[in-house]
Coordinates of C-alpha atoms in Angstrom, one line a residue:
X1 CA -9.0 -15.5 16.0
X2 CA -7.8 -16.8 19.5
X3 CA -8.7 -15.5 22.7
X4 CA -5.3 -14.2 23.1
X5 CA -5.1 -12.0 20.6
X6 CA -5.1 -8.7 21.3
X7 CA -8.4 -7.0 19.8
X8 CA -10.0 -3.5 21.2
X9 CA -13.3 -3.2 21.5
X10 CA -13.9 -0.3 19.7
X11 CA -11.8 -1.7 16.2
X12 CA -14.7 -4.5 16.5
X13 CA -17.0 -2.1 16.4
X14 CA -15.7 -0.6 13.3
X15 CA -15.0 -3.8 12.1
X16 CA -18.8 -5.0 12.3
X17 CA -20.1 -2.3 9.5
X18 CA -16.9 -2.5 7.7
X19 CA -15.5 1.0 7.5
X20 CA -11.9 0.2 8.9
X21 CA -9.6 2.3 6.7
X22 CA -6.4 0.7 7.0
X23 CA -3.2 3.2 7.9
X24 CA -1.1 4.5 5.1
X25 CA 2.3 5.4 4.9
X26 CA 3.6 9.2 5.6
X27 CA 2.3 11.6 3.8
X28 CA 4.1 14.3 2.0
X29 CA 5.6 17.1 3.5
X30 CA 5.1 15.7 7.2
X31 CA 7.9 17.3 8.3
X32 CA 7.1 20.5 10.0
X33 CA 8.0 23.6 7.4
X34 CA 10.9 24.5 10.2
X35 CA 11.8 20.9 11.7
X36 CA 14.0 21.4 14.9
X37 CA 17.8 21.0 14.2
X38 CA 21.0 21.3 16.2
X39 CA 23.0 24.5 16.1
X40 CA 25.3 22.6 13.2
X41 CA 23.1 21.1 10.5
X42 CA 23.0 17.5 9.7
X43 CA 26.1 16.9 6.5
X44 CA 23.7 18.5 3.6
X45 CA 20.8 19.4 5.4
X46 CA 19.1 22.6 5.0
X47 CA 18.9 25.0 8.0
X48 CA 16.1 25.3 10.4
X49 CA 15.2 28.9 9.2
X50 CA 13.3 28.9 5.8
X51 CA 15.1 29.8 2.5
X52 CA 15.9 33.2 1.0
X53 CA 12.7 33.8 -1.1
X54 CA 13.0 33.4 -4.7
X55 CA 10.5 35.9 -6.3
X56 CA 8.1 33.7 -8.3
X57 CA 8.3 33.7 -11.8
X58 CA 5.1 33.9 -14.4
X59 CA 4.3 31.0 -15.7
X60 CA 5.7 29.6 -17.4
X61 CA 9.1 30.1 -17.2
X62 CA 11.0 33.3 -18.5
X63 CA 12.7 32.6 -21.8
X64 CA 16.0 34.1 -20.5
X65 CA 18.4 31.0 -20.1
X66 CA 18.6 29.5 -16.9
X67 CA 21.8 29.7 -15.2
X68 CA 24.8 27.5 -15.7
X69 CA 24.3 23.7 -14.9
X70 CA 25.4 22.9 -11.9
X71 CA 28.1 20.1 -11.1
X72 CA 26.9 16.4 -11.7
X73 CA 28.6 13.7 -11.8
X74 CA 29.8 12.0 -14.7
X75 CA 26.4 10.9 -17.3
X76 CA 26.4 7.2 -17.3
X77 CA 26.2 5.4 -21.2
X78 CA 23.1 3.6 -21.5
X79 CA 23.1 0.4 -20.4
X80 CA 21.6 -1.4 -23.6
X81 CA 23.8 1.4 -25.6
X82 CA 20.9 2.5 -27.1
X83 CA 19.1 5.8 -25.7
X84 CA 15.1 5.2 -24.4
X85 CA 12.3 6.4 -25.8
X86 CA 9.5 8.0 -23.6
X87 CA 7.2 5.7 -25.6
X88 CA 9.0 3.0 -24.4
X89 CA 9.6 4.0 -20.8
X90 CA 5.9 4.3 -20.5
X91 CA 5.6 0.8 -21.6
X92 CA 7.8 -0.1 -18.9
X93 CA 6.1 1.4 -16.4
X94 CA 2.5 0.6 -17.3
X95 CA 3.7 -3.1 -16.7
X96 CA 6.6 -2.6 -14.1
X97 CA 6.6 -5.2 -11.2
X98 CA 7.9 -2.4 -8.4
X99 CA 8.5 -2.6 -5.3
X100 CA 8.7 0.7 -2.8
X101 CA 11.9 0.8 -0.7
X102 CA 14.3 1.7 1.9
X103 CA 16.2 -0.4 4.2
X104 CA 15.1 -1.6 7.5
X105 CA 17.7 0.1 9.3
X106 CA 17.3 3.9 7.4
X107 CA 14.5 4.8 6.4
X108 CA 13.3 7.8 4.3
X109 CA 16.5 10.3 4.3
X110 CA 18.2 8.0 6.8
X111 CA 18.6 6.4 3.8
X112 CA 21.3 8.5 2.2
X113 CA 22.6 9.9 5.1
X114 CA 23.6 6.2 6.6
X115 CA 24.2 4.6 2.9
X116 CA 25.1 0.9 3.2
X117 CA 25.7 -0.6 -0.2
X118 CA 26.2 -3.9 1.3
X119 CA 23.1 -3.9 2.8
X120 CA 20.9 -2.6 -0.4
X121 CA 22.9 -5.1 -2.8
X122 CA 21.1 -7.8 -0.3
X123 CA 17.9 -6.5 -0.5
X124 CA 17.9 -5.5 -3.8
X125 CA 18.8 -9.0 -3.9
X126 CA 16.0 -10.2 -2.4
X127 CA 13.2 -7.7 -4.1
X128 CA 14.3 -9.4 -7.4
X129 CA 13.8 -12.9 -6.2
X130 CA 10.3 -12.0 -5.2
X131 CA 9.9 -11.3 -9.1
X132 CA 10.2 -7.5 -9.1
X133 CA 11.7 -5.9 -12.4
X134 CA 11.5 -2.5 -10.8
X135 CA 12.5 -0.8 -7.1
X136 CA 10.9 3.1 -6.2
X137 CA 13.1 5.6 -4.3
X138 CA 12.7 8.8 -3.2
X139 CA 15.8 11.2 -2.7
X140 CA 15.6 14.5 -0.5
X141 CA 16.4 17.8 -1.1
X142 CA 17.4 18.0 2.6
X143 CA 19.7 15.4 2.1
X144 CA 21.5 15.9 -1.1
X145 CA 21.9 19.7 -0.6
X146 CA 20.0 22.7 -2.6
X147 CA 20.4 23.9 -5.0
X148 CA 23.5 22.5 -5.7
X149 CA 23.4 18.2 -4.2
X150 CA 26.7 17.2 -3.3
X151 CA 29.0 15.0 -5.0
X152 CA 28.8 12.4 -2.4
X153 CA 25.3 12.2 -2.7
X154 CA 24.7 12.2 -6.5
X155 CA 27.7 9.3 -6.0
X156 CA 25.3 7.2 -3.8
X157 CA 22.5 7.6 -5.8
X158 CA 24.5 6.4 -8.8
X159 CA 26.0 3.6 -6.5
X160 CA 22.3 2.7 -6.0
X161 CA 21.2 2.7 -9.6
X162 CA 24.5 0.3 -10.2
X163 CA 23.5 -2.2 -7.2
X164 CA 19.8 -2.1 -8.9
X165 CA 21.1 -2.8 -12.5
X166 CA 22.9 -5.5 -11.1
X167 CA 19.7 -7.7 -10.0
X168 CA 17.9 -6.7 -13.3
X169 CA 16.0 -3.9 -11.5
X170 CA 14.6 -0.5 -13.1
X171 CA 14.3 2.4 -10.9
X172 CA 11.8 4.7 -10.4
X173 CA 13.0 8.3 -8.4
X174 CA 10.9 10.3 -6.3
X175 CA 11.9 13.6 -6.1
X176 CA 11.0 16.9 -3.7
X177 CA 9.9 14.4 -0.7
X178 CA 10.2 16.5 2.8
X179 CA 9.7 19.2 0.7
X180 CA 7.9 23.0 0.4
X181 CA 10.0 25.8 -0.3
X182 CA 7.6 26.5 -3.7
X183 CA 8.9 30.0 -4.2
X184 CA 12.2 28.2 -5.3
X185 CA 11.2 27.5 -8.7
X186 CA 14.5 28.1 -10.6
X187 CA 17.1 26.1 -7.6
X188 CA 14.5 23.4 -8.0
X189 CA 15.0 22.9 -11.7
X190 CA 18.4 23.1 -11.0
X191 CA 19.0 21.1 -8.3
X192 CA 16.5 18.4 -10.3
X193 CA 18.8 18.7 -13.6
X194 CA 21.8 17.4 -11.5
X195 CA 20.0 14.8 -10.0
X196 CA 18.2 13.1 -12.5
X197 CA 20.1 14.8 -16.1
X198 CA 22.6 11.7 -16.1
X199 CA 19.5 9.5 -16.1
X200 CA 17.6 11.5 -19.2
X201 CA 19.0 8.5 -21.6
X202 CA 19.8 6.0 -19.2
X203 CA 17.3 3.1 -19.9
X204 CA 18.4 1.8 -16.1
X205 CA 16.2 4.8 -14.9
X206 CA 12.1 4.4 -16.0
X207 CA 10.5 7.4 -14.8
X208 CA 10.5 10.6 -12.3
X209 CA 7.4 11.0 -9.6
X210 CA 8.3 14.6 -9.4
X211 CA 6.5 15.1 -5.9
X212 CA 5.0 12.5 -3.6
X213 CA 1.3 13.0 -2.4
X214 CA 0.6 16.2 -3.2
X215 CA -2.5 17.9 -2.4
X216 CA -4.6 19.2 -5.6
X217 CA -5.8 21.5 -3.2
X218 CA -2.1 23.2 -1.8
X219 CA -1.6 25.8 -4.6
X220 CA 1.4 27.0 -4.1
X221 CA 2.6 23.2 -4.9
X222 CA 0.4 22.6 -7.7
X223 CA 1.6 26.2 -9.1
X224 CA 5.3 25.3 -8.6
X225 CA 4.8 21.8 -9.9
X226 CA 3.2 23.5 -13.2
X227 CA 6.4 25.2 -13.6
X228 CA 9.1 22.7 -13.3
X229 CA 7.3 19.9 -15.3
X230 CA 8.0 22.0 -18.4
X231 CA 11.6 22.8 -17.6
X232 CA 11.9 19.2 -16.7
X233 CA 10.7 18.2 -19.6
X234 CA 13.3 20.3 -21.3
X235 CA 16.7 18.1 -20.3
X236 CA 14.8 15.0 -20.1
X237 CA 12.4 14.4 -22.6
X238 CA 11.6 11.3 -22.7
X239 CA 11.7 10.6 -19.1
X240 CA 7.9 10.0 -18.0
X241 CA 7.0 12.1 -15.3
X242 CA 3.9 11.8 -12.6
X243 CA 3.0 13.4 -9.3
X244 CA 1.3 11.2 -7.0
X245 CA -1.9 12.2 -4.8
X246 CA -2.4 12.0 -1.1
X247 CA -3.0 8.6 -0.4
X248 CA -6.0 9.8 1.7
X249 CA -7.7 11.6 -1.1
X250 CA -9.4 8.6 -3.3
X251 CA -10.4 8.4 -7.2
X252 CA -12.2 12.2 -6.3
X253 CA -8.8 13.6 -5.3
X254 CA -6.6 12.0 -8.5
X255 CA -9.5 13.7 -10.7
X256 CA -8.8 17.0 -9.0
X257 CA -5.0 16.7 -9.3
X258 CA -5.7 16.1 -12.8
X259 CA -7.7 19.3 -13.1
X260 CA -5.5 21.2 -10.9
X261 CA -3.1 20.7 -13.8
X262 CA -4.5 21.8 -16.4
X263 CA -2.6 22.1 -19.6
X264 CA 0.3 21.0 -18.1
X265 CA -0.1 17.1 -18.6
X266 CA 1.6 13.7 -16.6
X267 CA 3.0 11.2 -18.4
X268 CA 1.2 8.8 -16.3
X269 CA -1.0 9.0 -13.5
X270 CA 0.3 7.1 -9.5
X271 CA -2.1 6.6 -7.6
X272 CA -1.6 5.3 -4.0
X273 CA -4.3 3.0 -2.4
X274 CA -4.9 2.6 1.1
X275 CA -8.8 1.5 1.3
X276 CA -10.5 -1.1 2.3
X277 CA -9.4 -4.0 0.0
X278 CA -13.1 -6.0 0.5
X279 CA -14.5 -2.4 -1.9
X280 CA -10.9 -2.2 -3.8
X281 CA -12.6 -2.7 -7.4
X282 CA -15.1 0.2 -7.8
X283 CA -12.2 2.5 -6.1
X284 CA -9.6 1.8 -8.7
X285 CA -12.0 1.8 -11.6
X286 CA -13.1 5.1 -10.5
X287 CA -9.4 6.3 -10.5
X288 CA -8.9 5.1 -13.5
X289 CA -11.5 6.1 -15.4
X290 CA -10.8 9.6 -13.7
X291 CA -7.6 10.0 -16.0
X292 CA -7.9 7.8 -19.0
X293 CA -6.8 7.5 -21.3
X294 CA -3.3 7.8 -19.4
X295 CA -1.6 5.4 -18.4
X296 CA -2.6 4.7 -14.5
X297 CA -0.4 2.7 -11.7
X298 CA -0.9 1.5 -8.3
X299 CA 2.3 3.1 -7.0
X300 CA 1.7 2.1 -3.5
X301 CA -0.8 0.2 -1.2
X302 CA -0.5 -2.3 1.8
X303 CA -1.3 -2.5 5.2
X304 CA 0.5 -2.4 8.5
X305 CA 0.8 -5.7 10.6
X306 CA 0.8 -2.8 13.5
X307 CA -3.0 -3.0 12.6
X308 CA -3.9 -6.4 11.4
X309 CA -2.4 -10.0 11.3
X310 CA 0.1 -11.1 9.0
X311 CA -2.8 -13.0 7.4
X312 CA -4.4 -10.2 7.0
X313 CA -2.1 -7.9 5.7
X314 CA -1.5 -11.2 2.9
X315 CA -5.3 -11.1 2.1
X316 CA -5.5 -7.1 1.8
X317 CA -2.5 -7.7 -1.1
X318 CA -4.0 -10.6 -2.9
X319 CA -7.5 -8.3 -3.2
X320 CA -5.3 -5.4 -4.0
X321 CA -3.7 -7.1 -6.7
X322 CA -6.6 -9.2 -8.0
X323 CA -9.2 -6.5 -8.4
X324 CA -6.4 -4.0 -10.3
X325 CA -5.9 -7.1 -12.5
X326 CA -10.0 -6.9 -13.0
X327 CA -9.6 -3.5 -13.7
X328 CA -6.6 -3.9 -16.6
X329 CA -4.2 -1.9 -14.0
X330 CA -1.2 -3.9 -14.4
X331 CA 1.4 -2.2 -12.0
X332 CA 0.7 -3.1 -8.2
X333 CA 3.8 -1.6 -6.3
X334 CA 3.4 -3.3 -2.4
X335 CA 4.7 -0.7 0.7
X336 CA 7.1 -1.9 1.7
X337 CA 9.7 -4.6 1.7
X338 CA 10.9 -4.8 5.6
X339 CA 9.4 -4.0 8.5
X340 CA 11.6 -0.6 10.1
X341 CA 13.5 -1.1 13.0
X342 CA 12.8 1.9 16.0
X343 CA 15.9 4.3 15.1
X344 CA 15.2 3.6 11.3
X345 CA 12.9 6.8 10.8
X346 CA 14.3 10.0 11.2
X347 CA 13.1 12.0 14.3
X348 CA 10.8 15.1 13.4
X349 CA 8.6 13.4 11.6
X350 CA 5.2 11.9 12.2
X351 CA 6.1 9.0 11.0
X352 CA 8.7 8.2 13.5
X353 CA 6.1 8.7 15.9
X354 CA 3.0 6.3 14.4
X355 CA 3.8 2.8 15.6
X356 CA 1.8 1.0 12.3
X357 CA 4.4 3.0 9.9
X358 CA 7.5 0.3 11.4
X359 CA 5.0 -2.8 10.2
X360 CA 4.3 -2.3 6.4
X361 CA 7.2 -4.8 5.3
X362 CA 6.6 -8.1 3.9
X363 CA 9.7 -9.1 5.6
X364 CA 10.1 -8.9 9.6
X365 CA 12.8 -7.9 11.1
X366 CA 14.7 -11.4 11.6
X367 CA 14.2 -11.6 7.7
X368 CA 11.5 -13.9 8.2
X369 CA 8.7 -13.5 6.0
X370 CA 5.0 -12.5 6.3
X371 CA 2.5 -14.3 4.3
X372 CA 2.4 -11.6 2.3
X373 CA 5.3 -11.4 0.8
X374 CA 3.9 -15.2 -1.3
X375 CA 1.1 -13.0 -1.9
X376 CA 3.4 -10.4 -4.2
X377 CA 5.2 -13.4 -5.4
X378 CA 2.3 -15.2 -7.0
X379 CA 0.6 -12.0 -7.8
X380 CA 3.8 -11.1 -10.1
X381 CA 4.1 -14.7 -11.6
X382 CA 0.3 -15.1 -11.9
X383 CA 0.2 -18.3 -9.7
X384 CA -2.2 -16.8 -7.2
X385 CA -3.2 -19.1 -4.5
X386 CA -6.2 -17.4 -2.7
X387 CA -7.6 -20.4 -0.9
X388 CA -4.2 -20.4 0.7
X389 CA -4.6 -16.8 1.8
X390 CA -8.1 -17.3 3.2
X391 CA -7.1 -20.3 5.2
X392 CA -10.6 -21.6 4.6
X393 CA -9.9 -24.9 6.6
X394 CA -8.1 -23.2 9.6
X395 CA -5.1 -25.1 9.1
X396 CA -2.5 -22.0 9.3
X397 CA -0.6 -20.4 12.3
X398 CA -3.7 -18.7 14.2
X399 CA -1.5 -15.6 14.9
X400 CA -1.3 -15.3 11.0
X401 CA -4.8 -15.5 10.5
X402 CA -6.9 -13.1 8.2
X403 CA -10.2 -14.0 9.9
X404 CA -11.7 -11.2 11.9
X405 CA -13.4 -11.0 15.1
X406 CA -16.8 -9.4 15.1
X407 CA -18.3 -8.2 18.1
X408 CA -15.5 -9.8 20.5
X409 CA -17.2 -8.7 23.7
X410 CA -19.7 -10.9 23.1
X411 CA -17.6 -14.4 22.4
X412 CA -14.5 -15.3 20.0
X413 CA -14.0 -17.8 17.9
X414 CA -10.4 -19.9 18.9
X415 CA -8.6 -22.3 16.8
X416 CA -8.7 -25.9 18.2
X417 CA -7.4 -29.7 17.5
X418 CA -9.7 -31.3 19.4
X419 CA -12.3 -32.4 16.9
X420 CA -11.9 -31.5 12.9
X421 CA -13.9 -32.0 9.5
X422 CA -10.5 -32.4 7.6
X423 CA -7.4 -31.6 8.9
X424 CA -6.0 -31.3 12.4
X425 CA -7.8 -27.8 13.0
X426 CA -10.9 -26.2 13.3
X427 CA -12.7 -23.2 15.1
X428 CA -14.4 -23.0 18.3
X429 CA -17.4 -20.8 20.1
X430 CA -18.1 -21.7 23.6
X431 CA -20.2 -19.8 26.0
X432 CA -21.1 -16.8 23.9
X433 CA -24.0 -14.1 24.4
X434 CA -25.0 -11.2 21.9
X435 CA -24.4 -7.6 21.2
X436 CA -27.4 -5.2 20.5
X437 CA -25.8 -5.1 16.9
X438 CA -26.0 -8.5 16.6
X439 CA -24.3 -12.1 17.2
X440 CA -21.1 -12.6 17.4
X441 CA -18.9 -13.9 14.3
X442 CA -16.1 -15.0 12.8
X443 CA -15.5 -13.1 9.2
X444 CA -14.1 -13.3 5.9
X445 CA -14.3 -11.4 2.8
X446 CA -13.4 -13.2 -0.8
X447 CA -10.4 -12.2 -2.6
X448 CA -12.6 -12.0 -5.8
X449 CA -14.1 -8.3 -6.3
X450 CA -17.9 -8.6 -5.8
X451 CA -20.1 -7.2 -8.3
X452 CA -23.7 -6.7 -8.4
X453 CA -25.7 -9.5 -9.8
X454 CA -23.5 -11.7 -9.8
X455 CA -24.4 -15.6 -7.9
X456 CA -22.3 -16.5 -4.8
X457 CA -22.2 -19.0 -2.5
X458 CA -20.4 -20.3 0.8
X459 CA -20.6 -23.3 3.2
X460 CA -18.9 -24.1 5.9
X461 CA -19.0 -27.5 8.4
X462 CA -20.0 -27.4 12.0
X463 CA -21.2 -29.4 15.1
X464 CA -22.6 -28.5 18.1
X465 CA -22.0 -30.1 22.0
X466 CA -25.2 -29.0 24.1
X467 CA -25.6 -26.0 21.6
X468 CA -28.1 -23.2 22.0
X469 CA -29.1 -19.9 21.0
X470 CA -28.2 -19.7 17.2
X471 CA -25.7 -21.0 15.1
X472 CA -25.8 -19.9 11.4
X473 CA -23.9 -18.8 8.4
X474 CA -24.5 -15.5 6.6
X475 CA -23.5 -13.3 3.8
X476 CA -23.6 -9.4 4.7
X477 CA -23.5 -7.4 1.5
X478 CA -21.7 -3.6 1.5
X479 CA -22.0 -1.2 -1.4
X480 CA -18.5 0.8 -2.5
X481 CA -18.5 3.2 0.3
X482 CA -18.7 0.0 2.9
X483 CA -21.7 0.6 3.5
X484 CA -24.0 -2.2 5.1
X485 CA -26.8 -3.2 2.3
X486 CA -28.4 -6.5 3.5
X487 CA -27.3 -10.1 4.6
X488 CA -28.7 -13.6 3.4
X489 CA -28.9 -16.7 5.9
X490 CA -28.4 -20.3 6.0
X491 CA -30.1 -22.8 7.6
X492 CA -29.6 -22.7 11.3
X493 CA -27.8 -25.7 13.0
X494 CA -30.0 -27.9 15.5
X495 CA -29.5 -26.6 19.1
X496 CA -28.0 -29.7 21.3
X497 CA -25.6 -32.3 20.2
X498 CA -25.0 -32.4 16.4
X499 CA -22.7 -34.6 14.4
X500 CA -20.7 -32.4 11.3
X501 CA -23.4 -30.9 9.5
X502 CA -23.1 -28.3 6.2
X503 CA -24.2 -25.0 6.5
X504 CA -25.2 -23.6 3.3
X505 CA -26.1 -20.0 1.7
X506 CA -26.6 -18.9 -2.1
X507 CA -27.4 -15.5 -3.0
X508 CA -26.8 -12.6 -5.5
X509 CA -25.0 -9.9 -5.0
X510 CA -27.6 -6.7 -4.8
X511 CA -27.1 -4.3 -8.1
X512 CA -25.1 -1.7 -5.7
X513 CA -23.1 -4.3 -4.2
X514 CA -19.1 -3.8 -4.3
X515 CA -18.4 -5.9 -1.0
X516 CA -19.1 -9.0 0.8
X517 CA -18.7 -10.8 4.2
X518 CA -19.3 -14.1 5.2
X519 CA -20.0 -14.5 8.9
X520 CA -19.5 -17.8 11.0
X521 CA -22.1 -17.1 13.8
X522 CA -23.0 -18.4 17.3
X523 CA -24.6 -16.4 19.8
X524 CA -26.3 -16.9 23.0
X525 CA -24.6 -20.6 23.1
X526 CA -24.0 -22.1 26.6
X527 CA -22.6 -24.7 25.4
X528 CA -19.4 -25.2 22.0
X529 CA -19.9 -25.2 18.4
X530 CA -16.9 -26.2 16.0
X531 CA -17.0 -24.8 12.1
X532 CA -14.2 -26.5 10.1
X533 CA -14.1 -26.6 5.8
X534 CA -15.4 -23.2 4.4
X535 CA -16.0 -22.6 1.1
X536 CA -16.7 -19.6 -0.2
X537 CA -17.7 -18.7 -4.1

């Protein structure tokens, strides 16, 4: 929004037809197969060379008993003393209010491996406060040793599920992250009995994502995965259990996981959204029409401050969350809660290497927090606020700001107090030219999903000191792919000296319309135009 912020030329380029994808969070398995390690591993880490092969058994699996269970810890009552149902767990889920998590300071296995209690009792603290009834986890093979975890590390994972009780918070386990020895089938059955068996009846525990972003296309995982489900399901029958997609793959790829399946069903179905939030609607219908009628949940979405302003990262959320509300999706579960401090991710790993993965957090690392993070609030105590996000009248910290520049080279927009409609702020062009694309812009896109035939309309205020060129308003329609359709114009203001003067535009949205923008324009302007007071509709 102001001159000094930093913007790369070719973003705005991708930025001007609307086909940014936002980054997403690791995906599975992005660990090399044979990560570098020192000569003595990491306390229950698996060694650099791969594992004995296991022969793979038929599926399913052979009737002949499994071997003797290996040691757990003790199996916690039920909290409520009476055991769950999977009827109800589903329930739970289809509704939960979860947040994804690790701690600033360890993330992903760093988390077990440098377990503070103190410091998860305060953020667990804080995720509840926020209005969260549920927290996500993922625990590593690596980490807790396999086949057999270790007693320290089943004891921080119960520690864990204690801490979360504590601050009213359900958890959801992700199991078999950093993960793809497939031909293991029967040590991963047992190492997942002694992990999650004291949680088959503990209502404290509301469901098992069994593998994080898998590809419907890796068969050796989708093979394996059709073999442990069952044997799962065996010990812990009414836990619900899911496997999550590749948060690159889309509605197409949650269909194919689905397929790739077959007769070996999911509980529910998580699907991880990392789109653009201005087409979120037709994407999450499609995914959930893809697997109904199961139960579907957004299991994780957001987007990286590393890429875009805290304002907006806040808007992405509040379209994320409002067009899954439009959709009856009722489970939005935001990545993540804190930003990561550099040290937090464990070396070997892409993601320790990707600058955007340390900037997903809601909270920074002061413990300051991002606009976002009132987005999540709202969002779970249906008070949503979207004028506030959109910062129609300019009023908010320009550095938090979820207006775009569009075609920067060509002139920005910069938030001034020198003249205002309302307020103490508004925006301001001043000597810009034009692009061979088009003029140059200020942009927004409404929180409310945009459907085709529906009426909208936006204004915004603006005056003009020895204007010229052309100074307009517009509305730039994109279909669900974010593709560019069409655009509809206001009036233009009068080149020279104006007073405040409304700039107006009404249109419908085309039948194949899933997107829109509205544009603050002035190209080709020697002189300064001010736009203050949008409204958008």
């Amino acid at each position: 929004m102001s001159s000094d912020r930093i913007r790369a030329v070719a973003l705005s380029c991708l930025l001007t037809v609307g086909v940014l994808a936002p980054a997403a969070p690791a995906l599975a398995d992005d660990l090399p197969a044979d990560p570098p390690v020192a000569a003595e591993p990491a306390p229950g880490e698996l060694p650099a060379e791969p594992l004995p092969a296991e022969p793979l058994p038929a599926e399913p699996l052979p009737a002949d008993p499994l071997p003797a269970d290996p040691p757990v810890v003790d199996e916690p009552a039920p909290a409520s003393g009476v055991a769950p149902t999977l009827a109800g767990r589903l329930a739970a889920v289809a509704g939960s209010k979860t947040m994804n998590y690790y701690p600033s300071g360890a993330g992903w296995s760093a988390m077990w491996t440098r377990f503070d209690a103190e410091q998860i009792d305060s953020d667990l603290a804080r995720i509840s406060a926020l209005g969260a009834d549920g927290v996500r986890i993922v625990v590593f093979p690596r980490v807790f040793g396999f086949p057999t975890p270790k007693p320290e590390y089943l004891d921080r994972l119960a520690a864990f599920v204690d801490i979360a009780a504590r601050h009213d918070l359900a958890v959801k386990l992700t199991l078999f992250d950093w993960w793809s020895y497939y031909k293991l089938v029967r040590g991963s059955v047992d190492w997942a009995k002694a992990v999650i068996g004291p949680y088959a009846d503990d209502p404290r525990v509301i469901a098992v994502e069994v593998k994080n972003e898998m590809s419907p296309e890796d068969v050796p995982a989708v093979r394996w995965a059709r073999q442990i489900i069952p044997a799962i399901r065996d010990f812990a029958p009414t836990m619900p259990l899911t496997v999550s997609v590749d948060g690159h793959a889309g509605p197409d790829g949650l269909a194919e996981l689905r397929d790739a399946f077959g007769d070996v069903t999911l509980d529910y179905y998580d699907y991880h959204f990392y789109g653009e939030s201005e087409q979120a609607l037709p994407d999450i219908v499609r995914a959930r029409d893809s697997v109904a009628p199961e139960v579907m949940v957004i299991g994780e979405t957001g987007l990286s401050t590393g890429v875009g302003s805290p304002g907006e990262q806040a808007a992405y959320l509040a379209r994320v969350f409002r067009a899954a509300a439009v959709a009856g999706v009722r489970s939005v579960a935001p990545w993540t809660l804190t930003d990561f401090a550099q040290g937090a991710i464990p070396a070997g790993s892409m993601v320790s290497v990707t600058p955007s993965q340390y900037q997903f957090g809601l909270y920074r690392l002061d413990g300051t927090a991002k606009p976002a993070a009132a987005v999540v609030r709202n969002a779970w105590a249906a008070t949503e606020s979207y004028e506030d996000v959109l910062d129609l009248s300019f009023e908010q910290d320009n550095r938090d700001s979820p207006w775009r520049d569009n075609l920067p080279a060509a002139g920005v927009a910069e938030q001034t107090d020198e003249v205002a409609h309302d307020g103490r702020y508004s925006v301001r062009f001043s000597g810009t030219g034009r692009d061979p694309r088009g003029l140059p812009s200020l942009r927004i896109s409404p929180v409310t999903p945009v459907r085709g035939g529906q009426s909208w309309s936006a204004s915004a205020w603006a005056r003009g000191e020895n204007a010229t060129g052309t100074t307009e308003i517009t509305l730039s329609w994109f279909d669900e792919r974010g593709r560019w359709i069409k655009q509809d114009k206001s009036a233009r203001l009068p080149r020279g000296t104006t007073d405040w003067r409304q700039l107006t535009v009404t249109a419908v949205a085309p039948d194949d319309a899933a997107g829109v923008q509205l544009h603050l324009k002035s190209g080709d302007n020697a002189g300064s135009v001010w736009f203050d007071d949008v409204s958008l509709s």
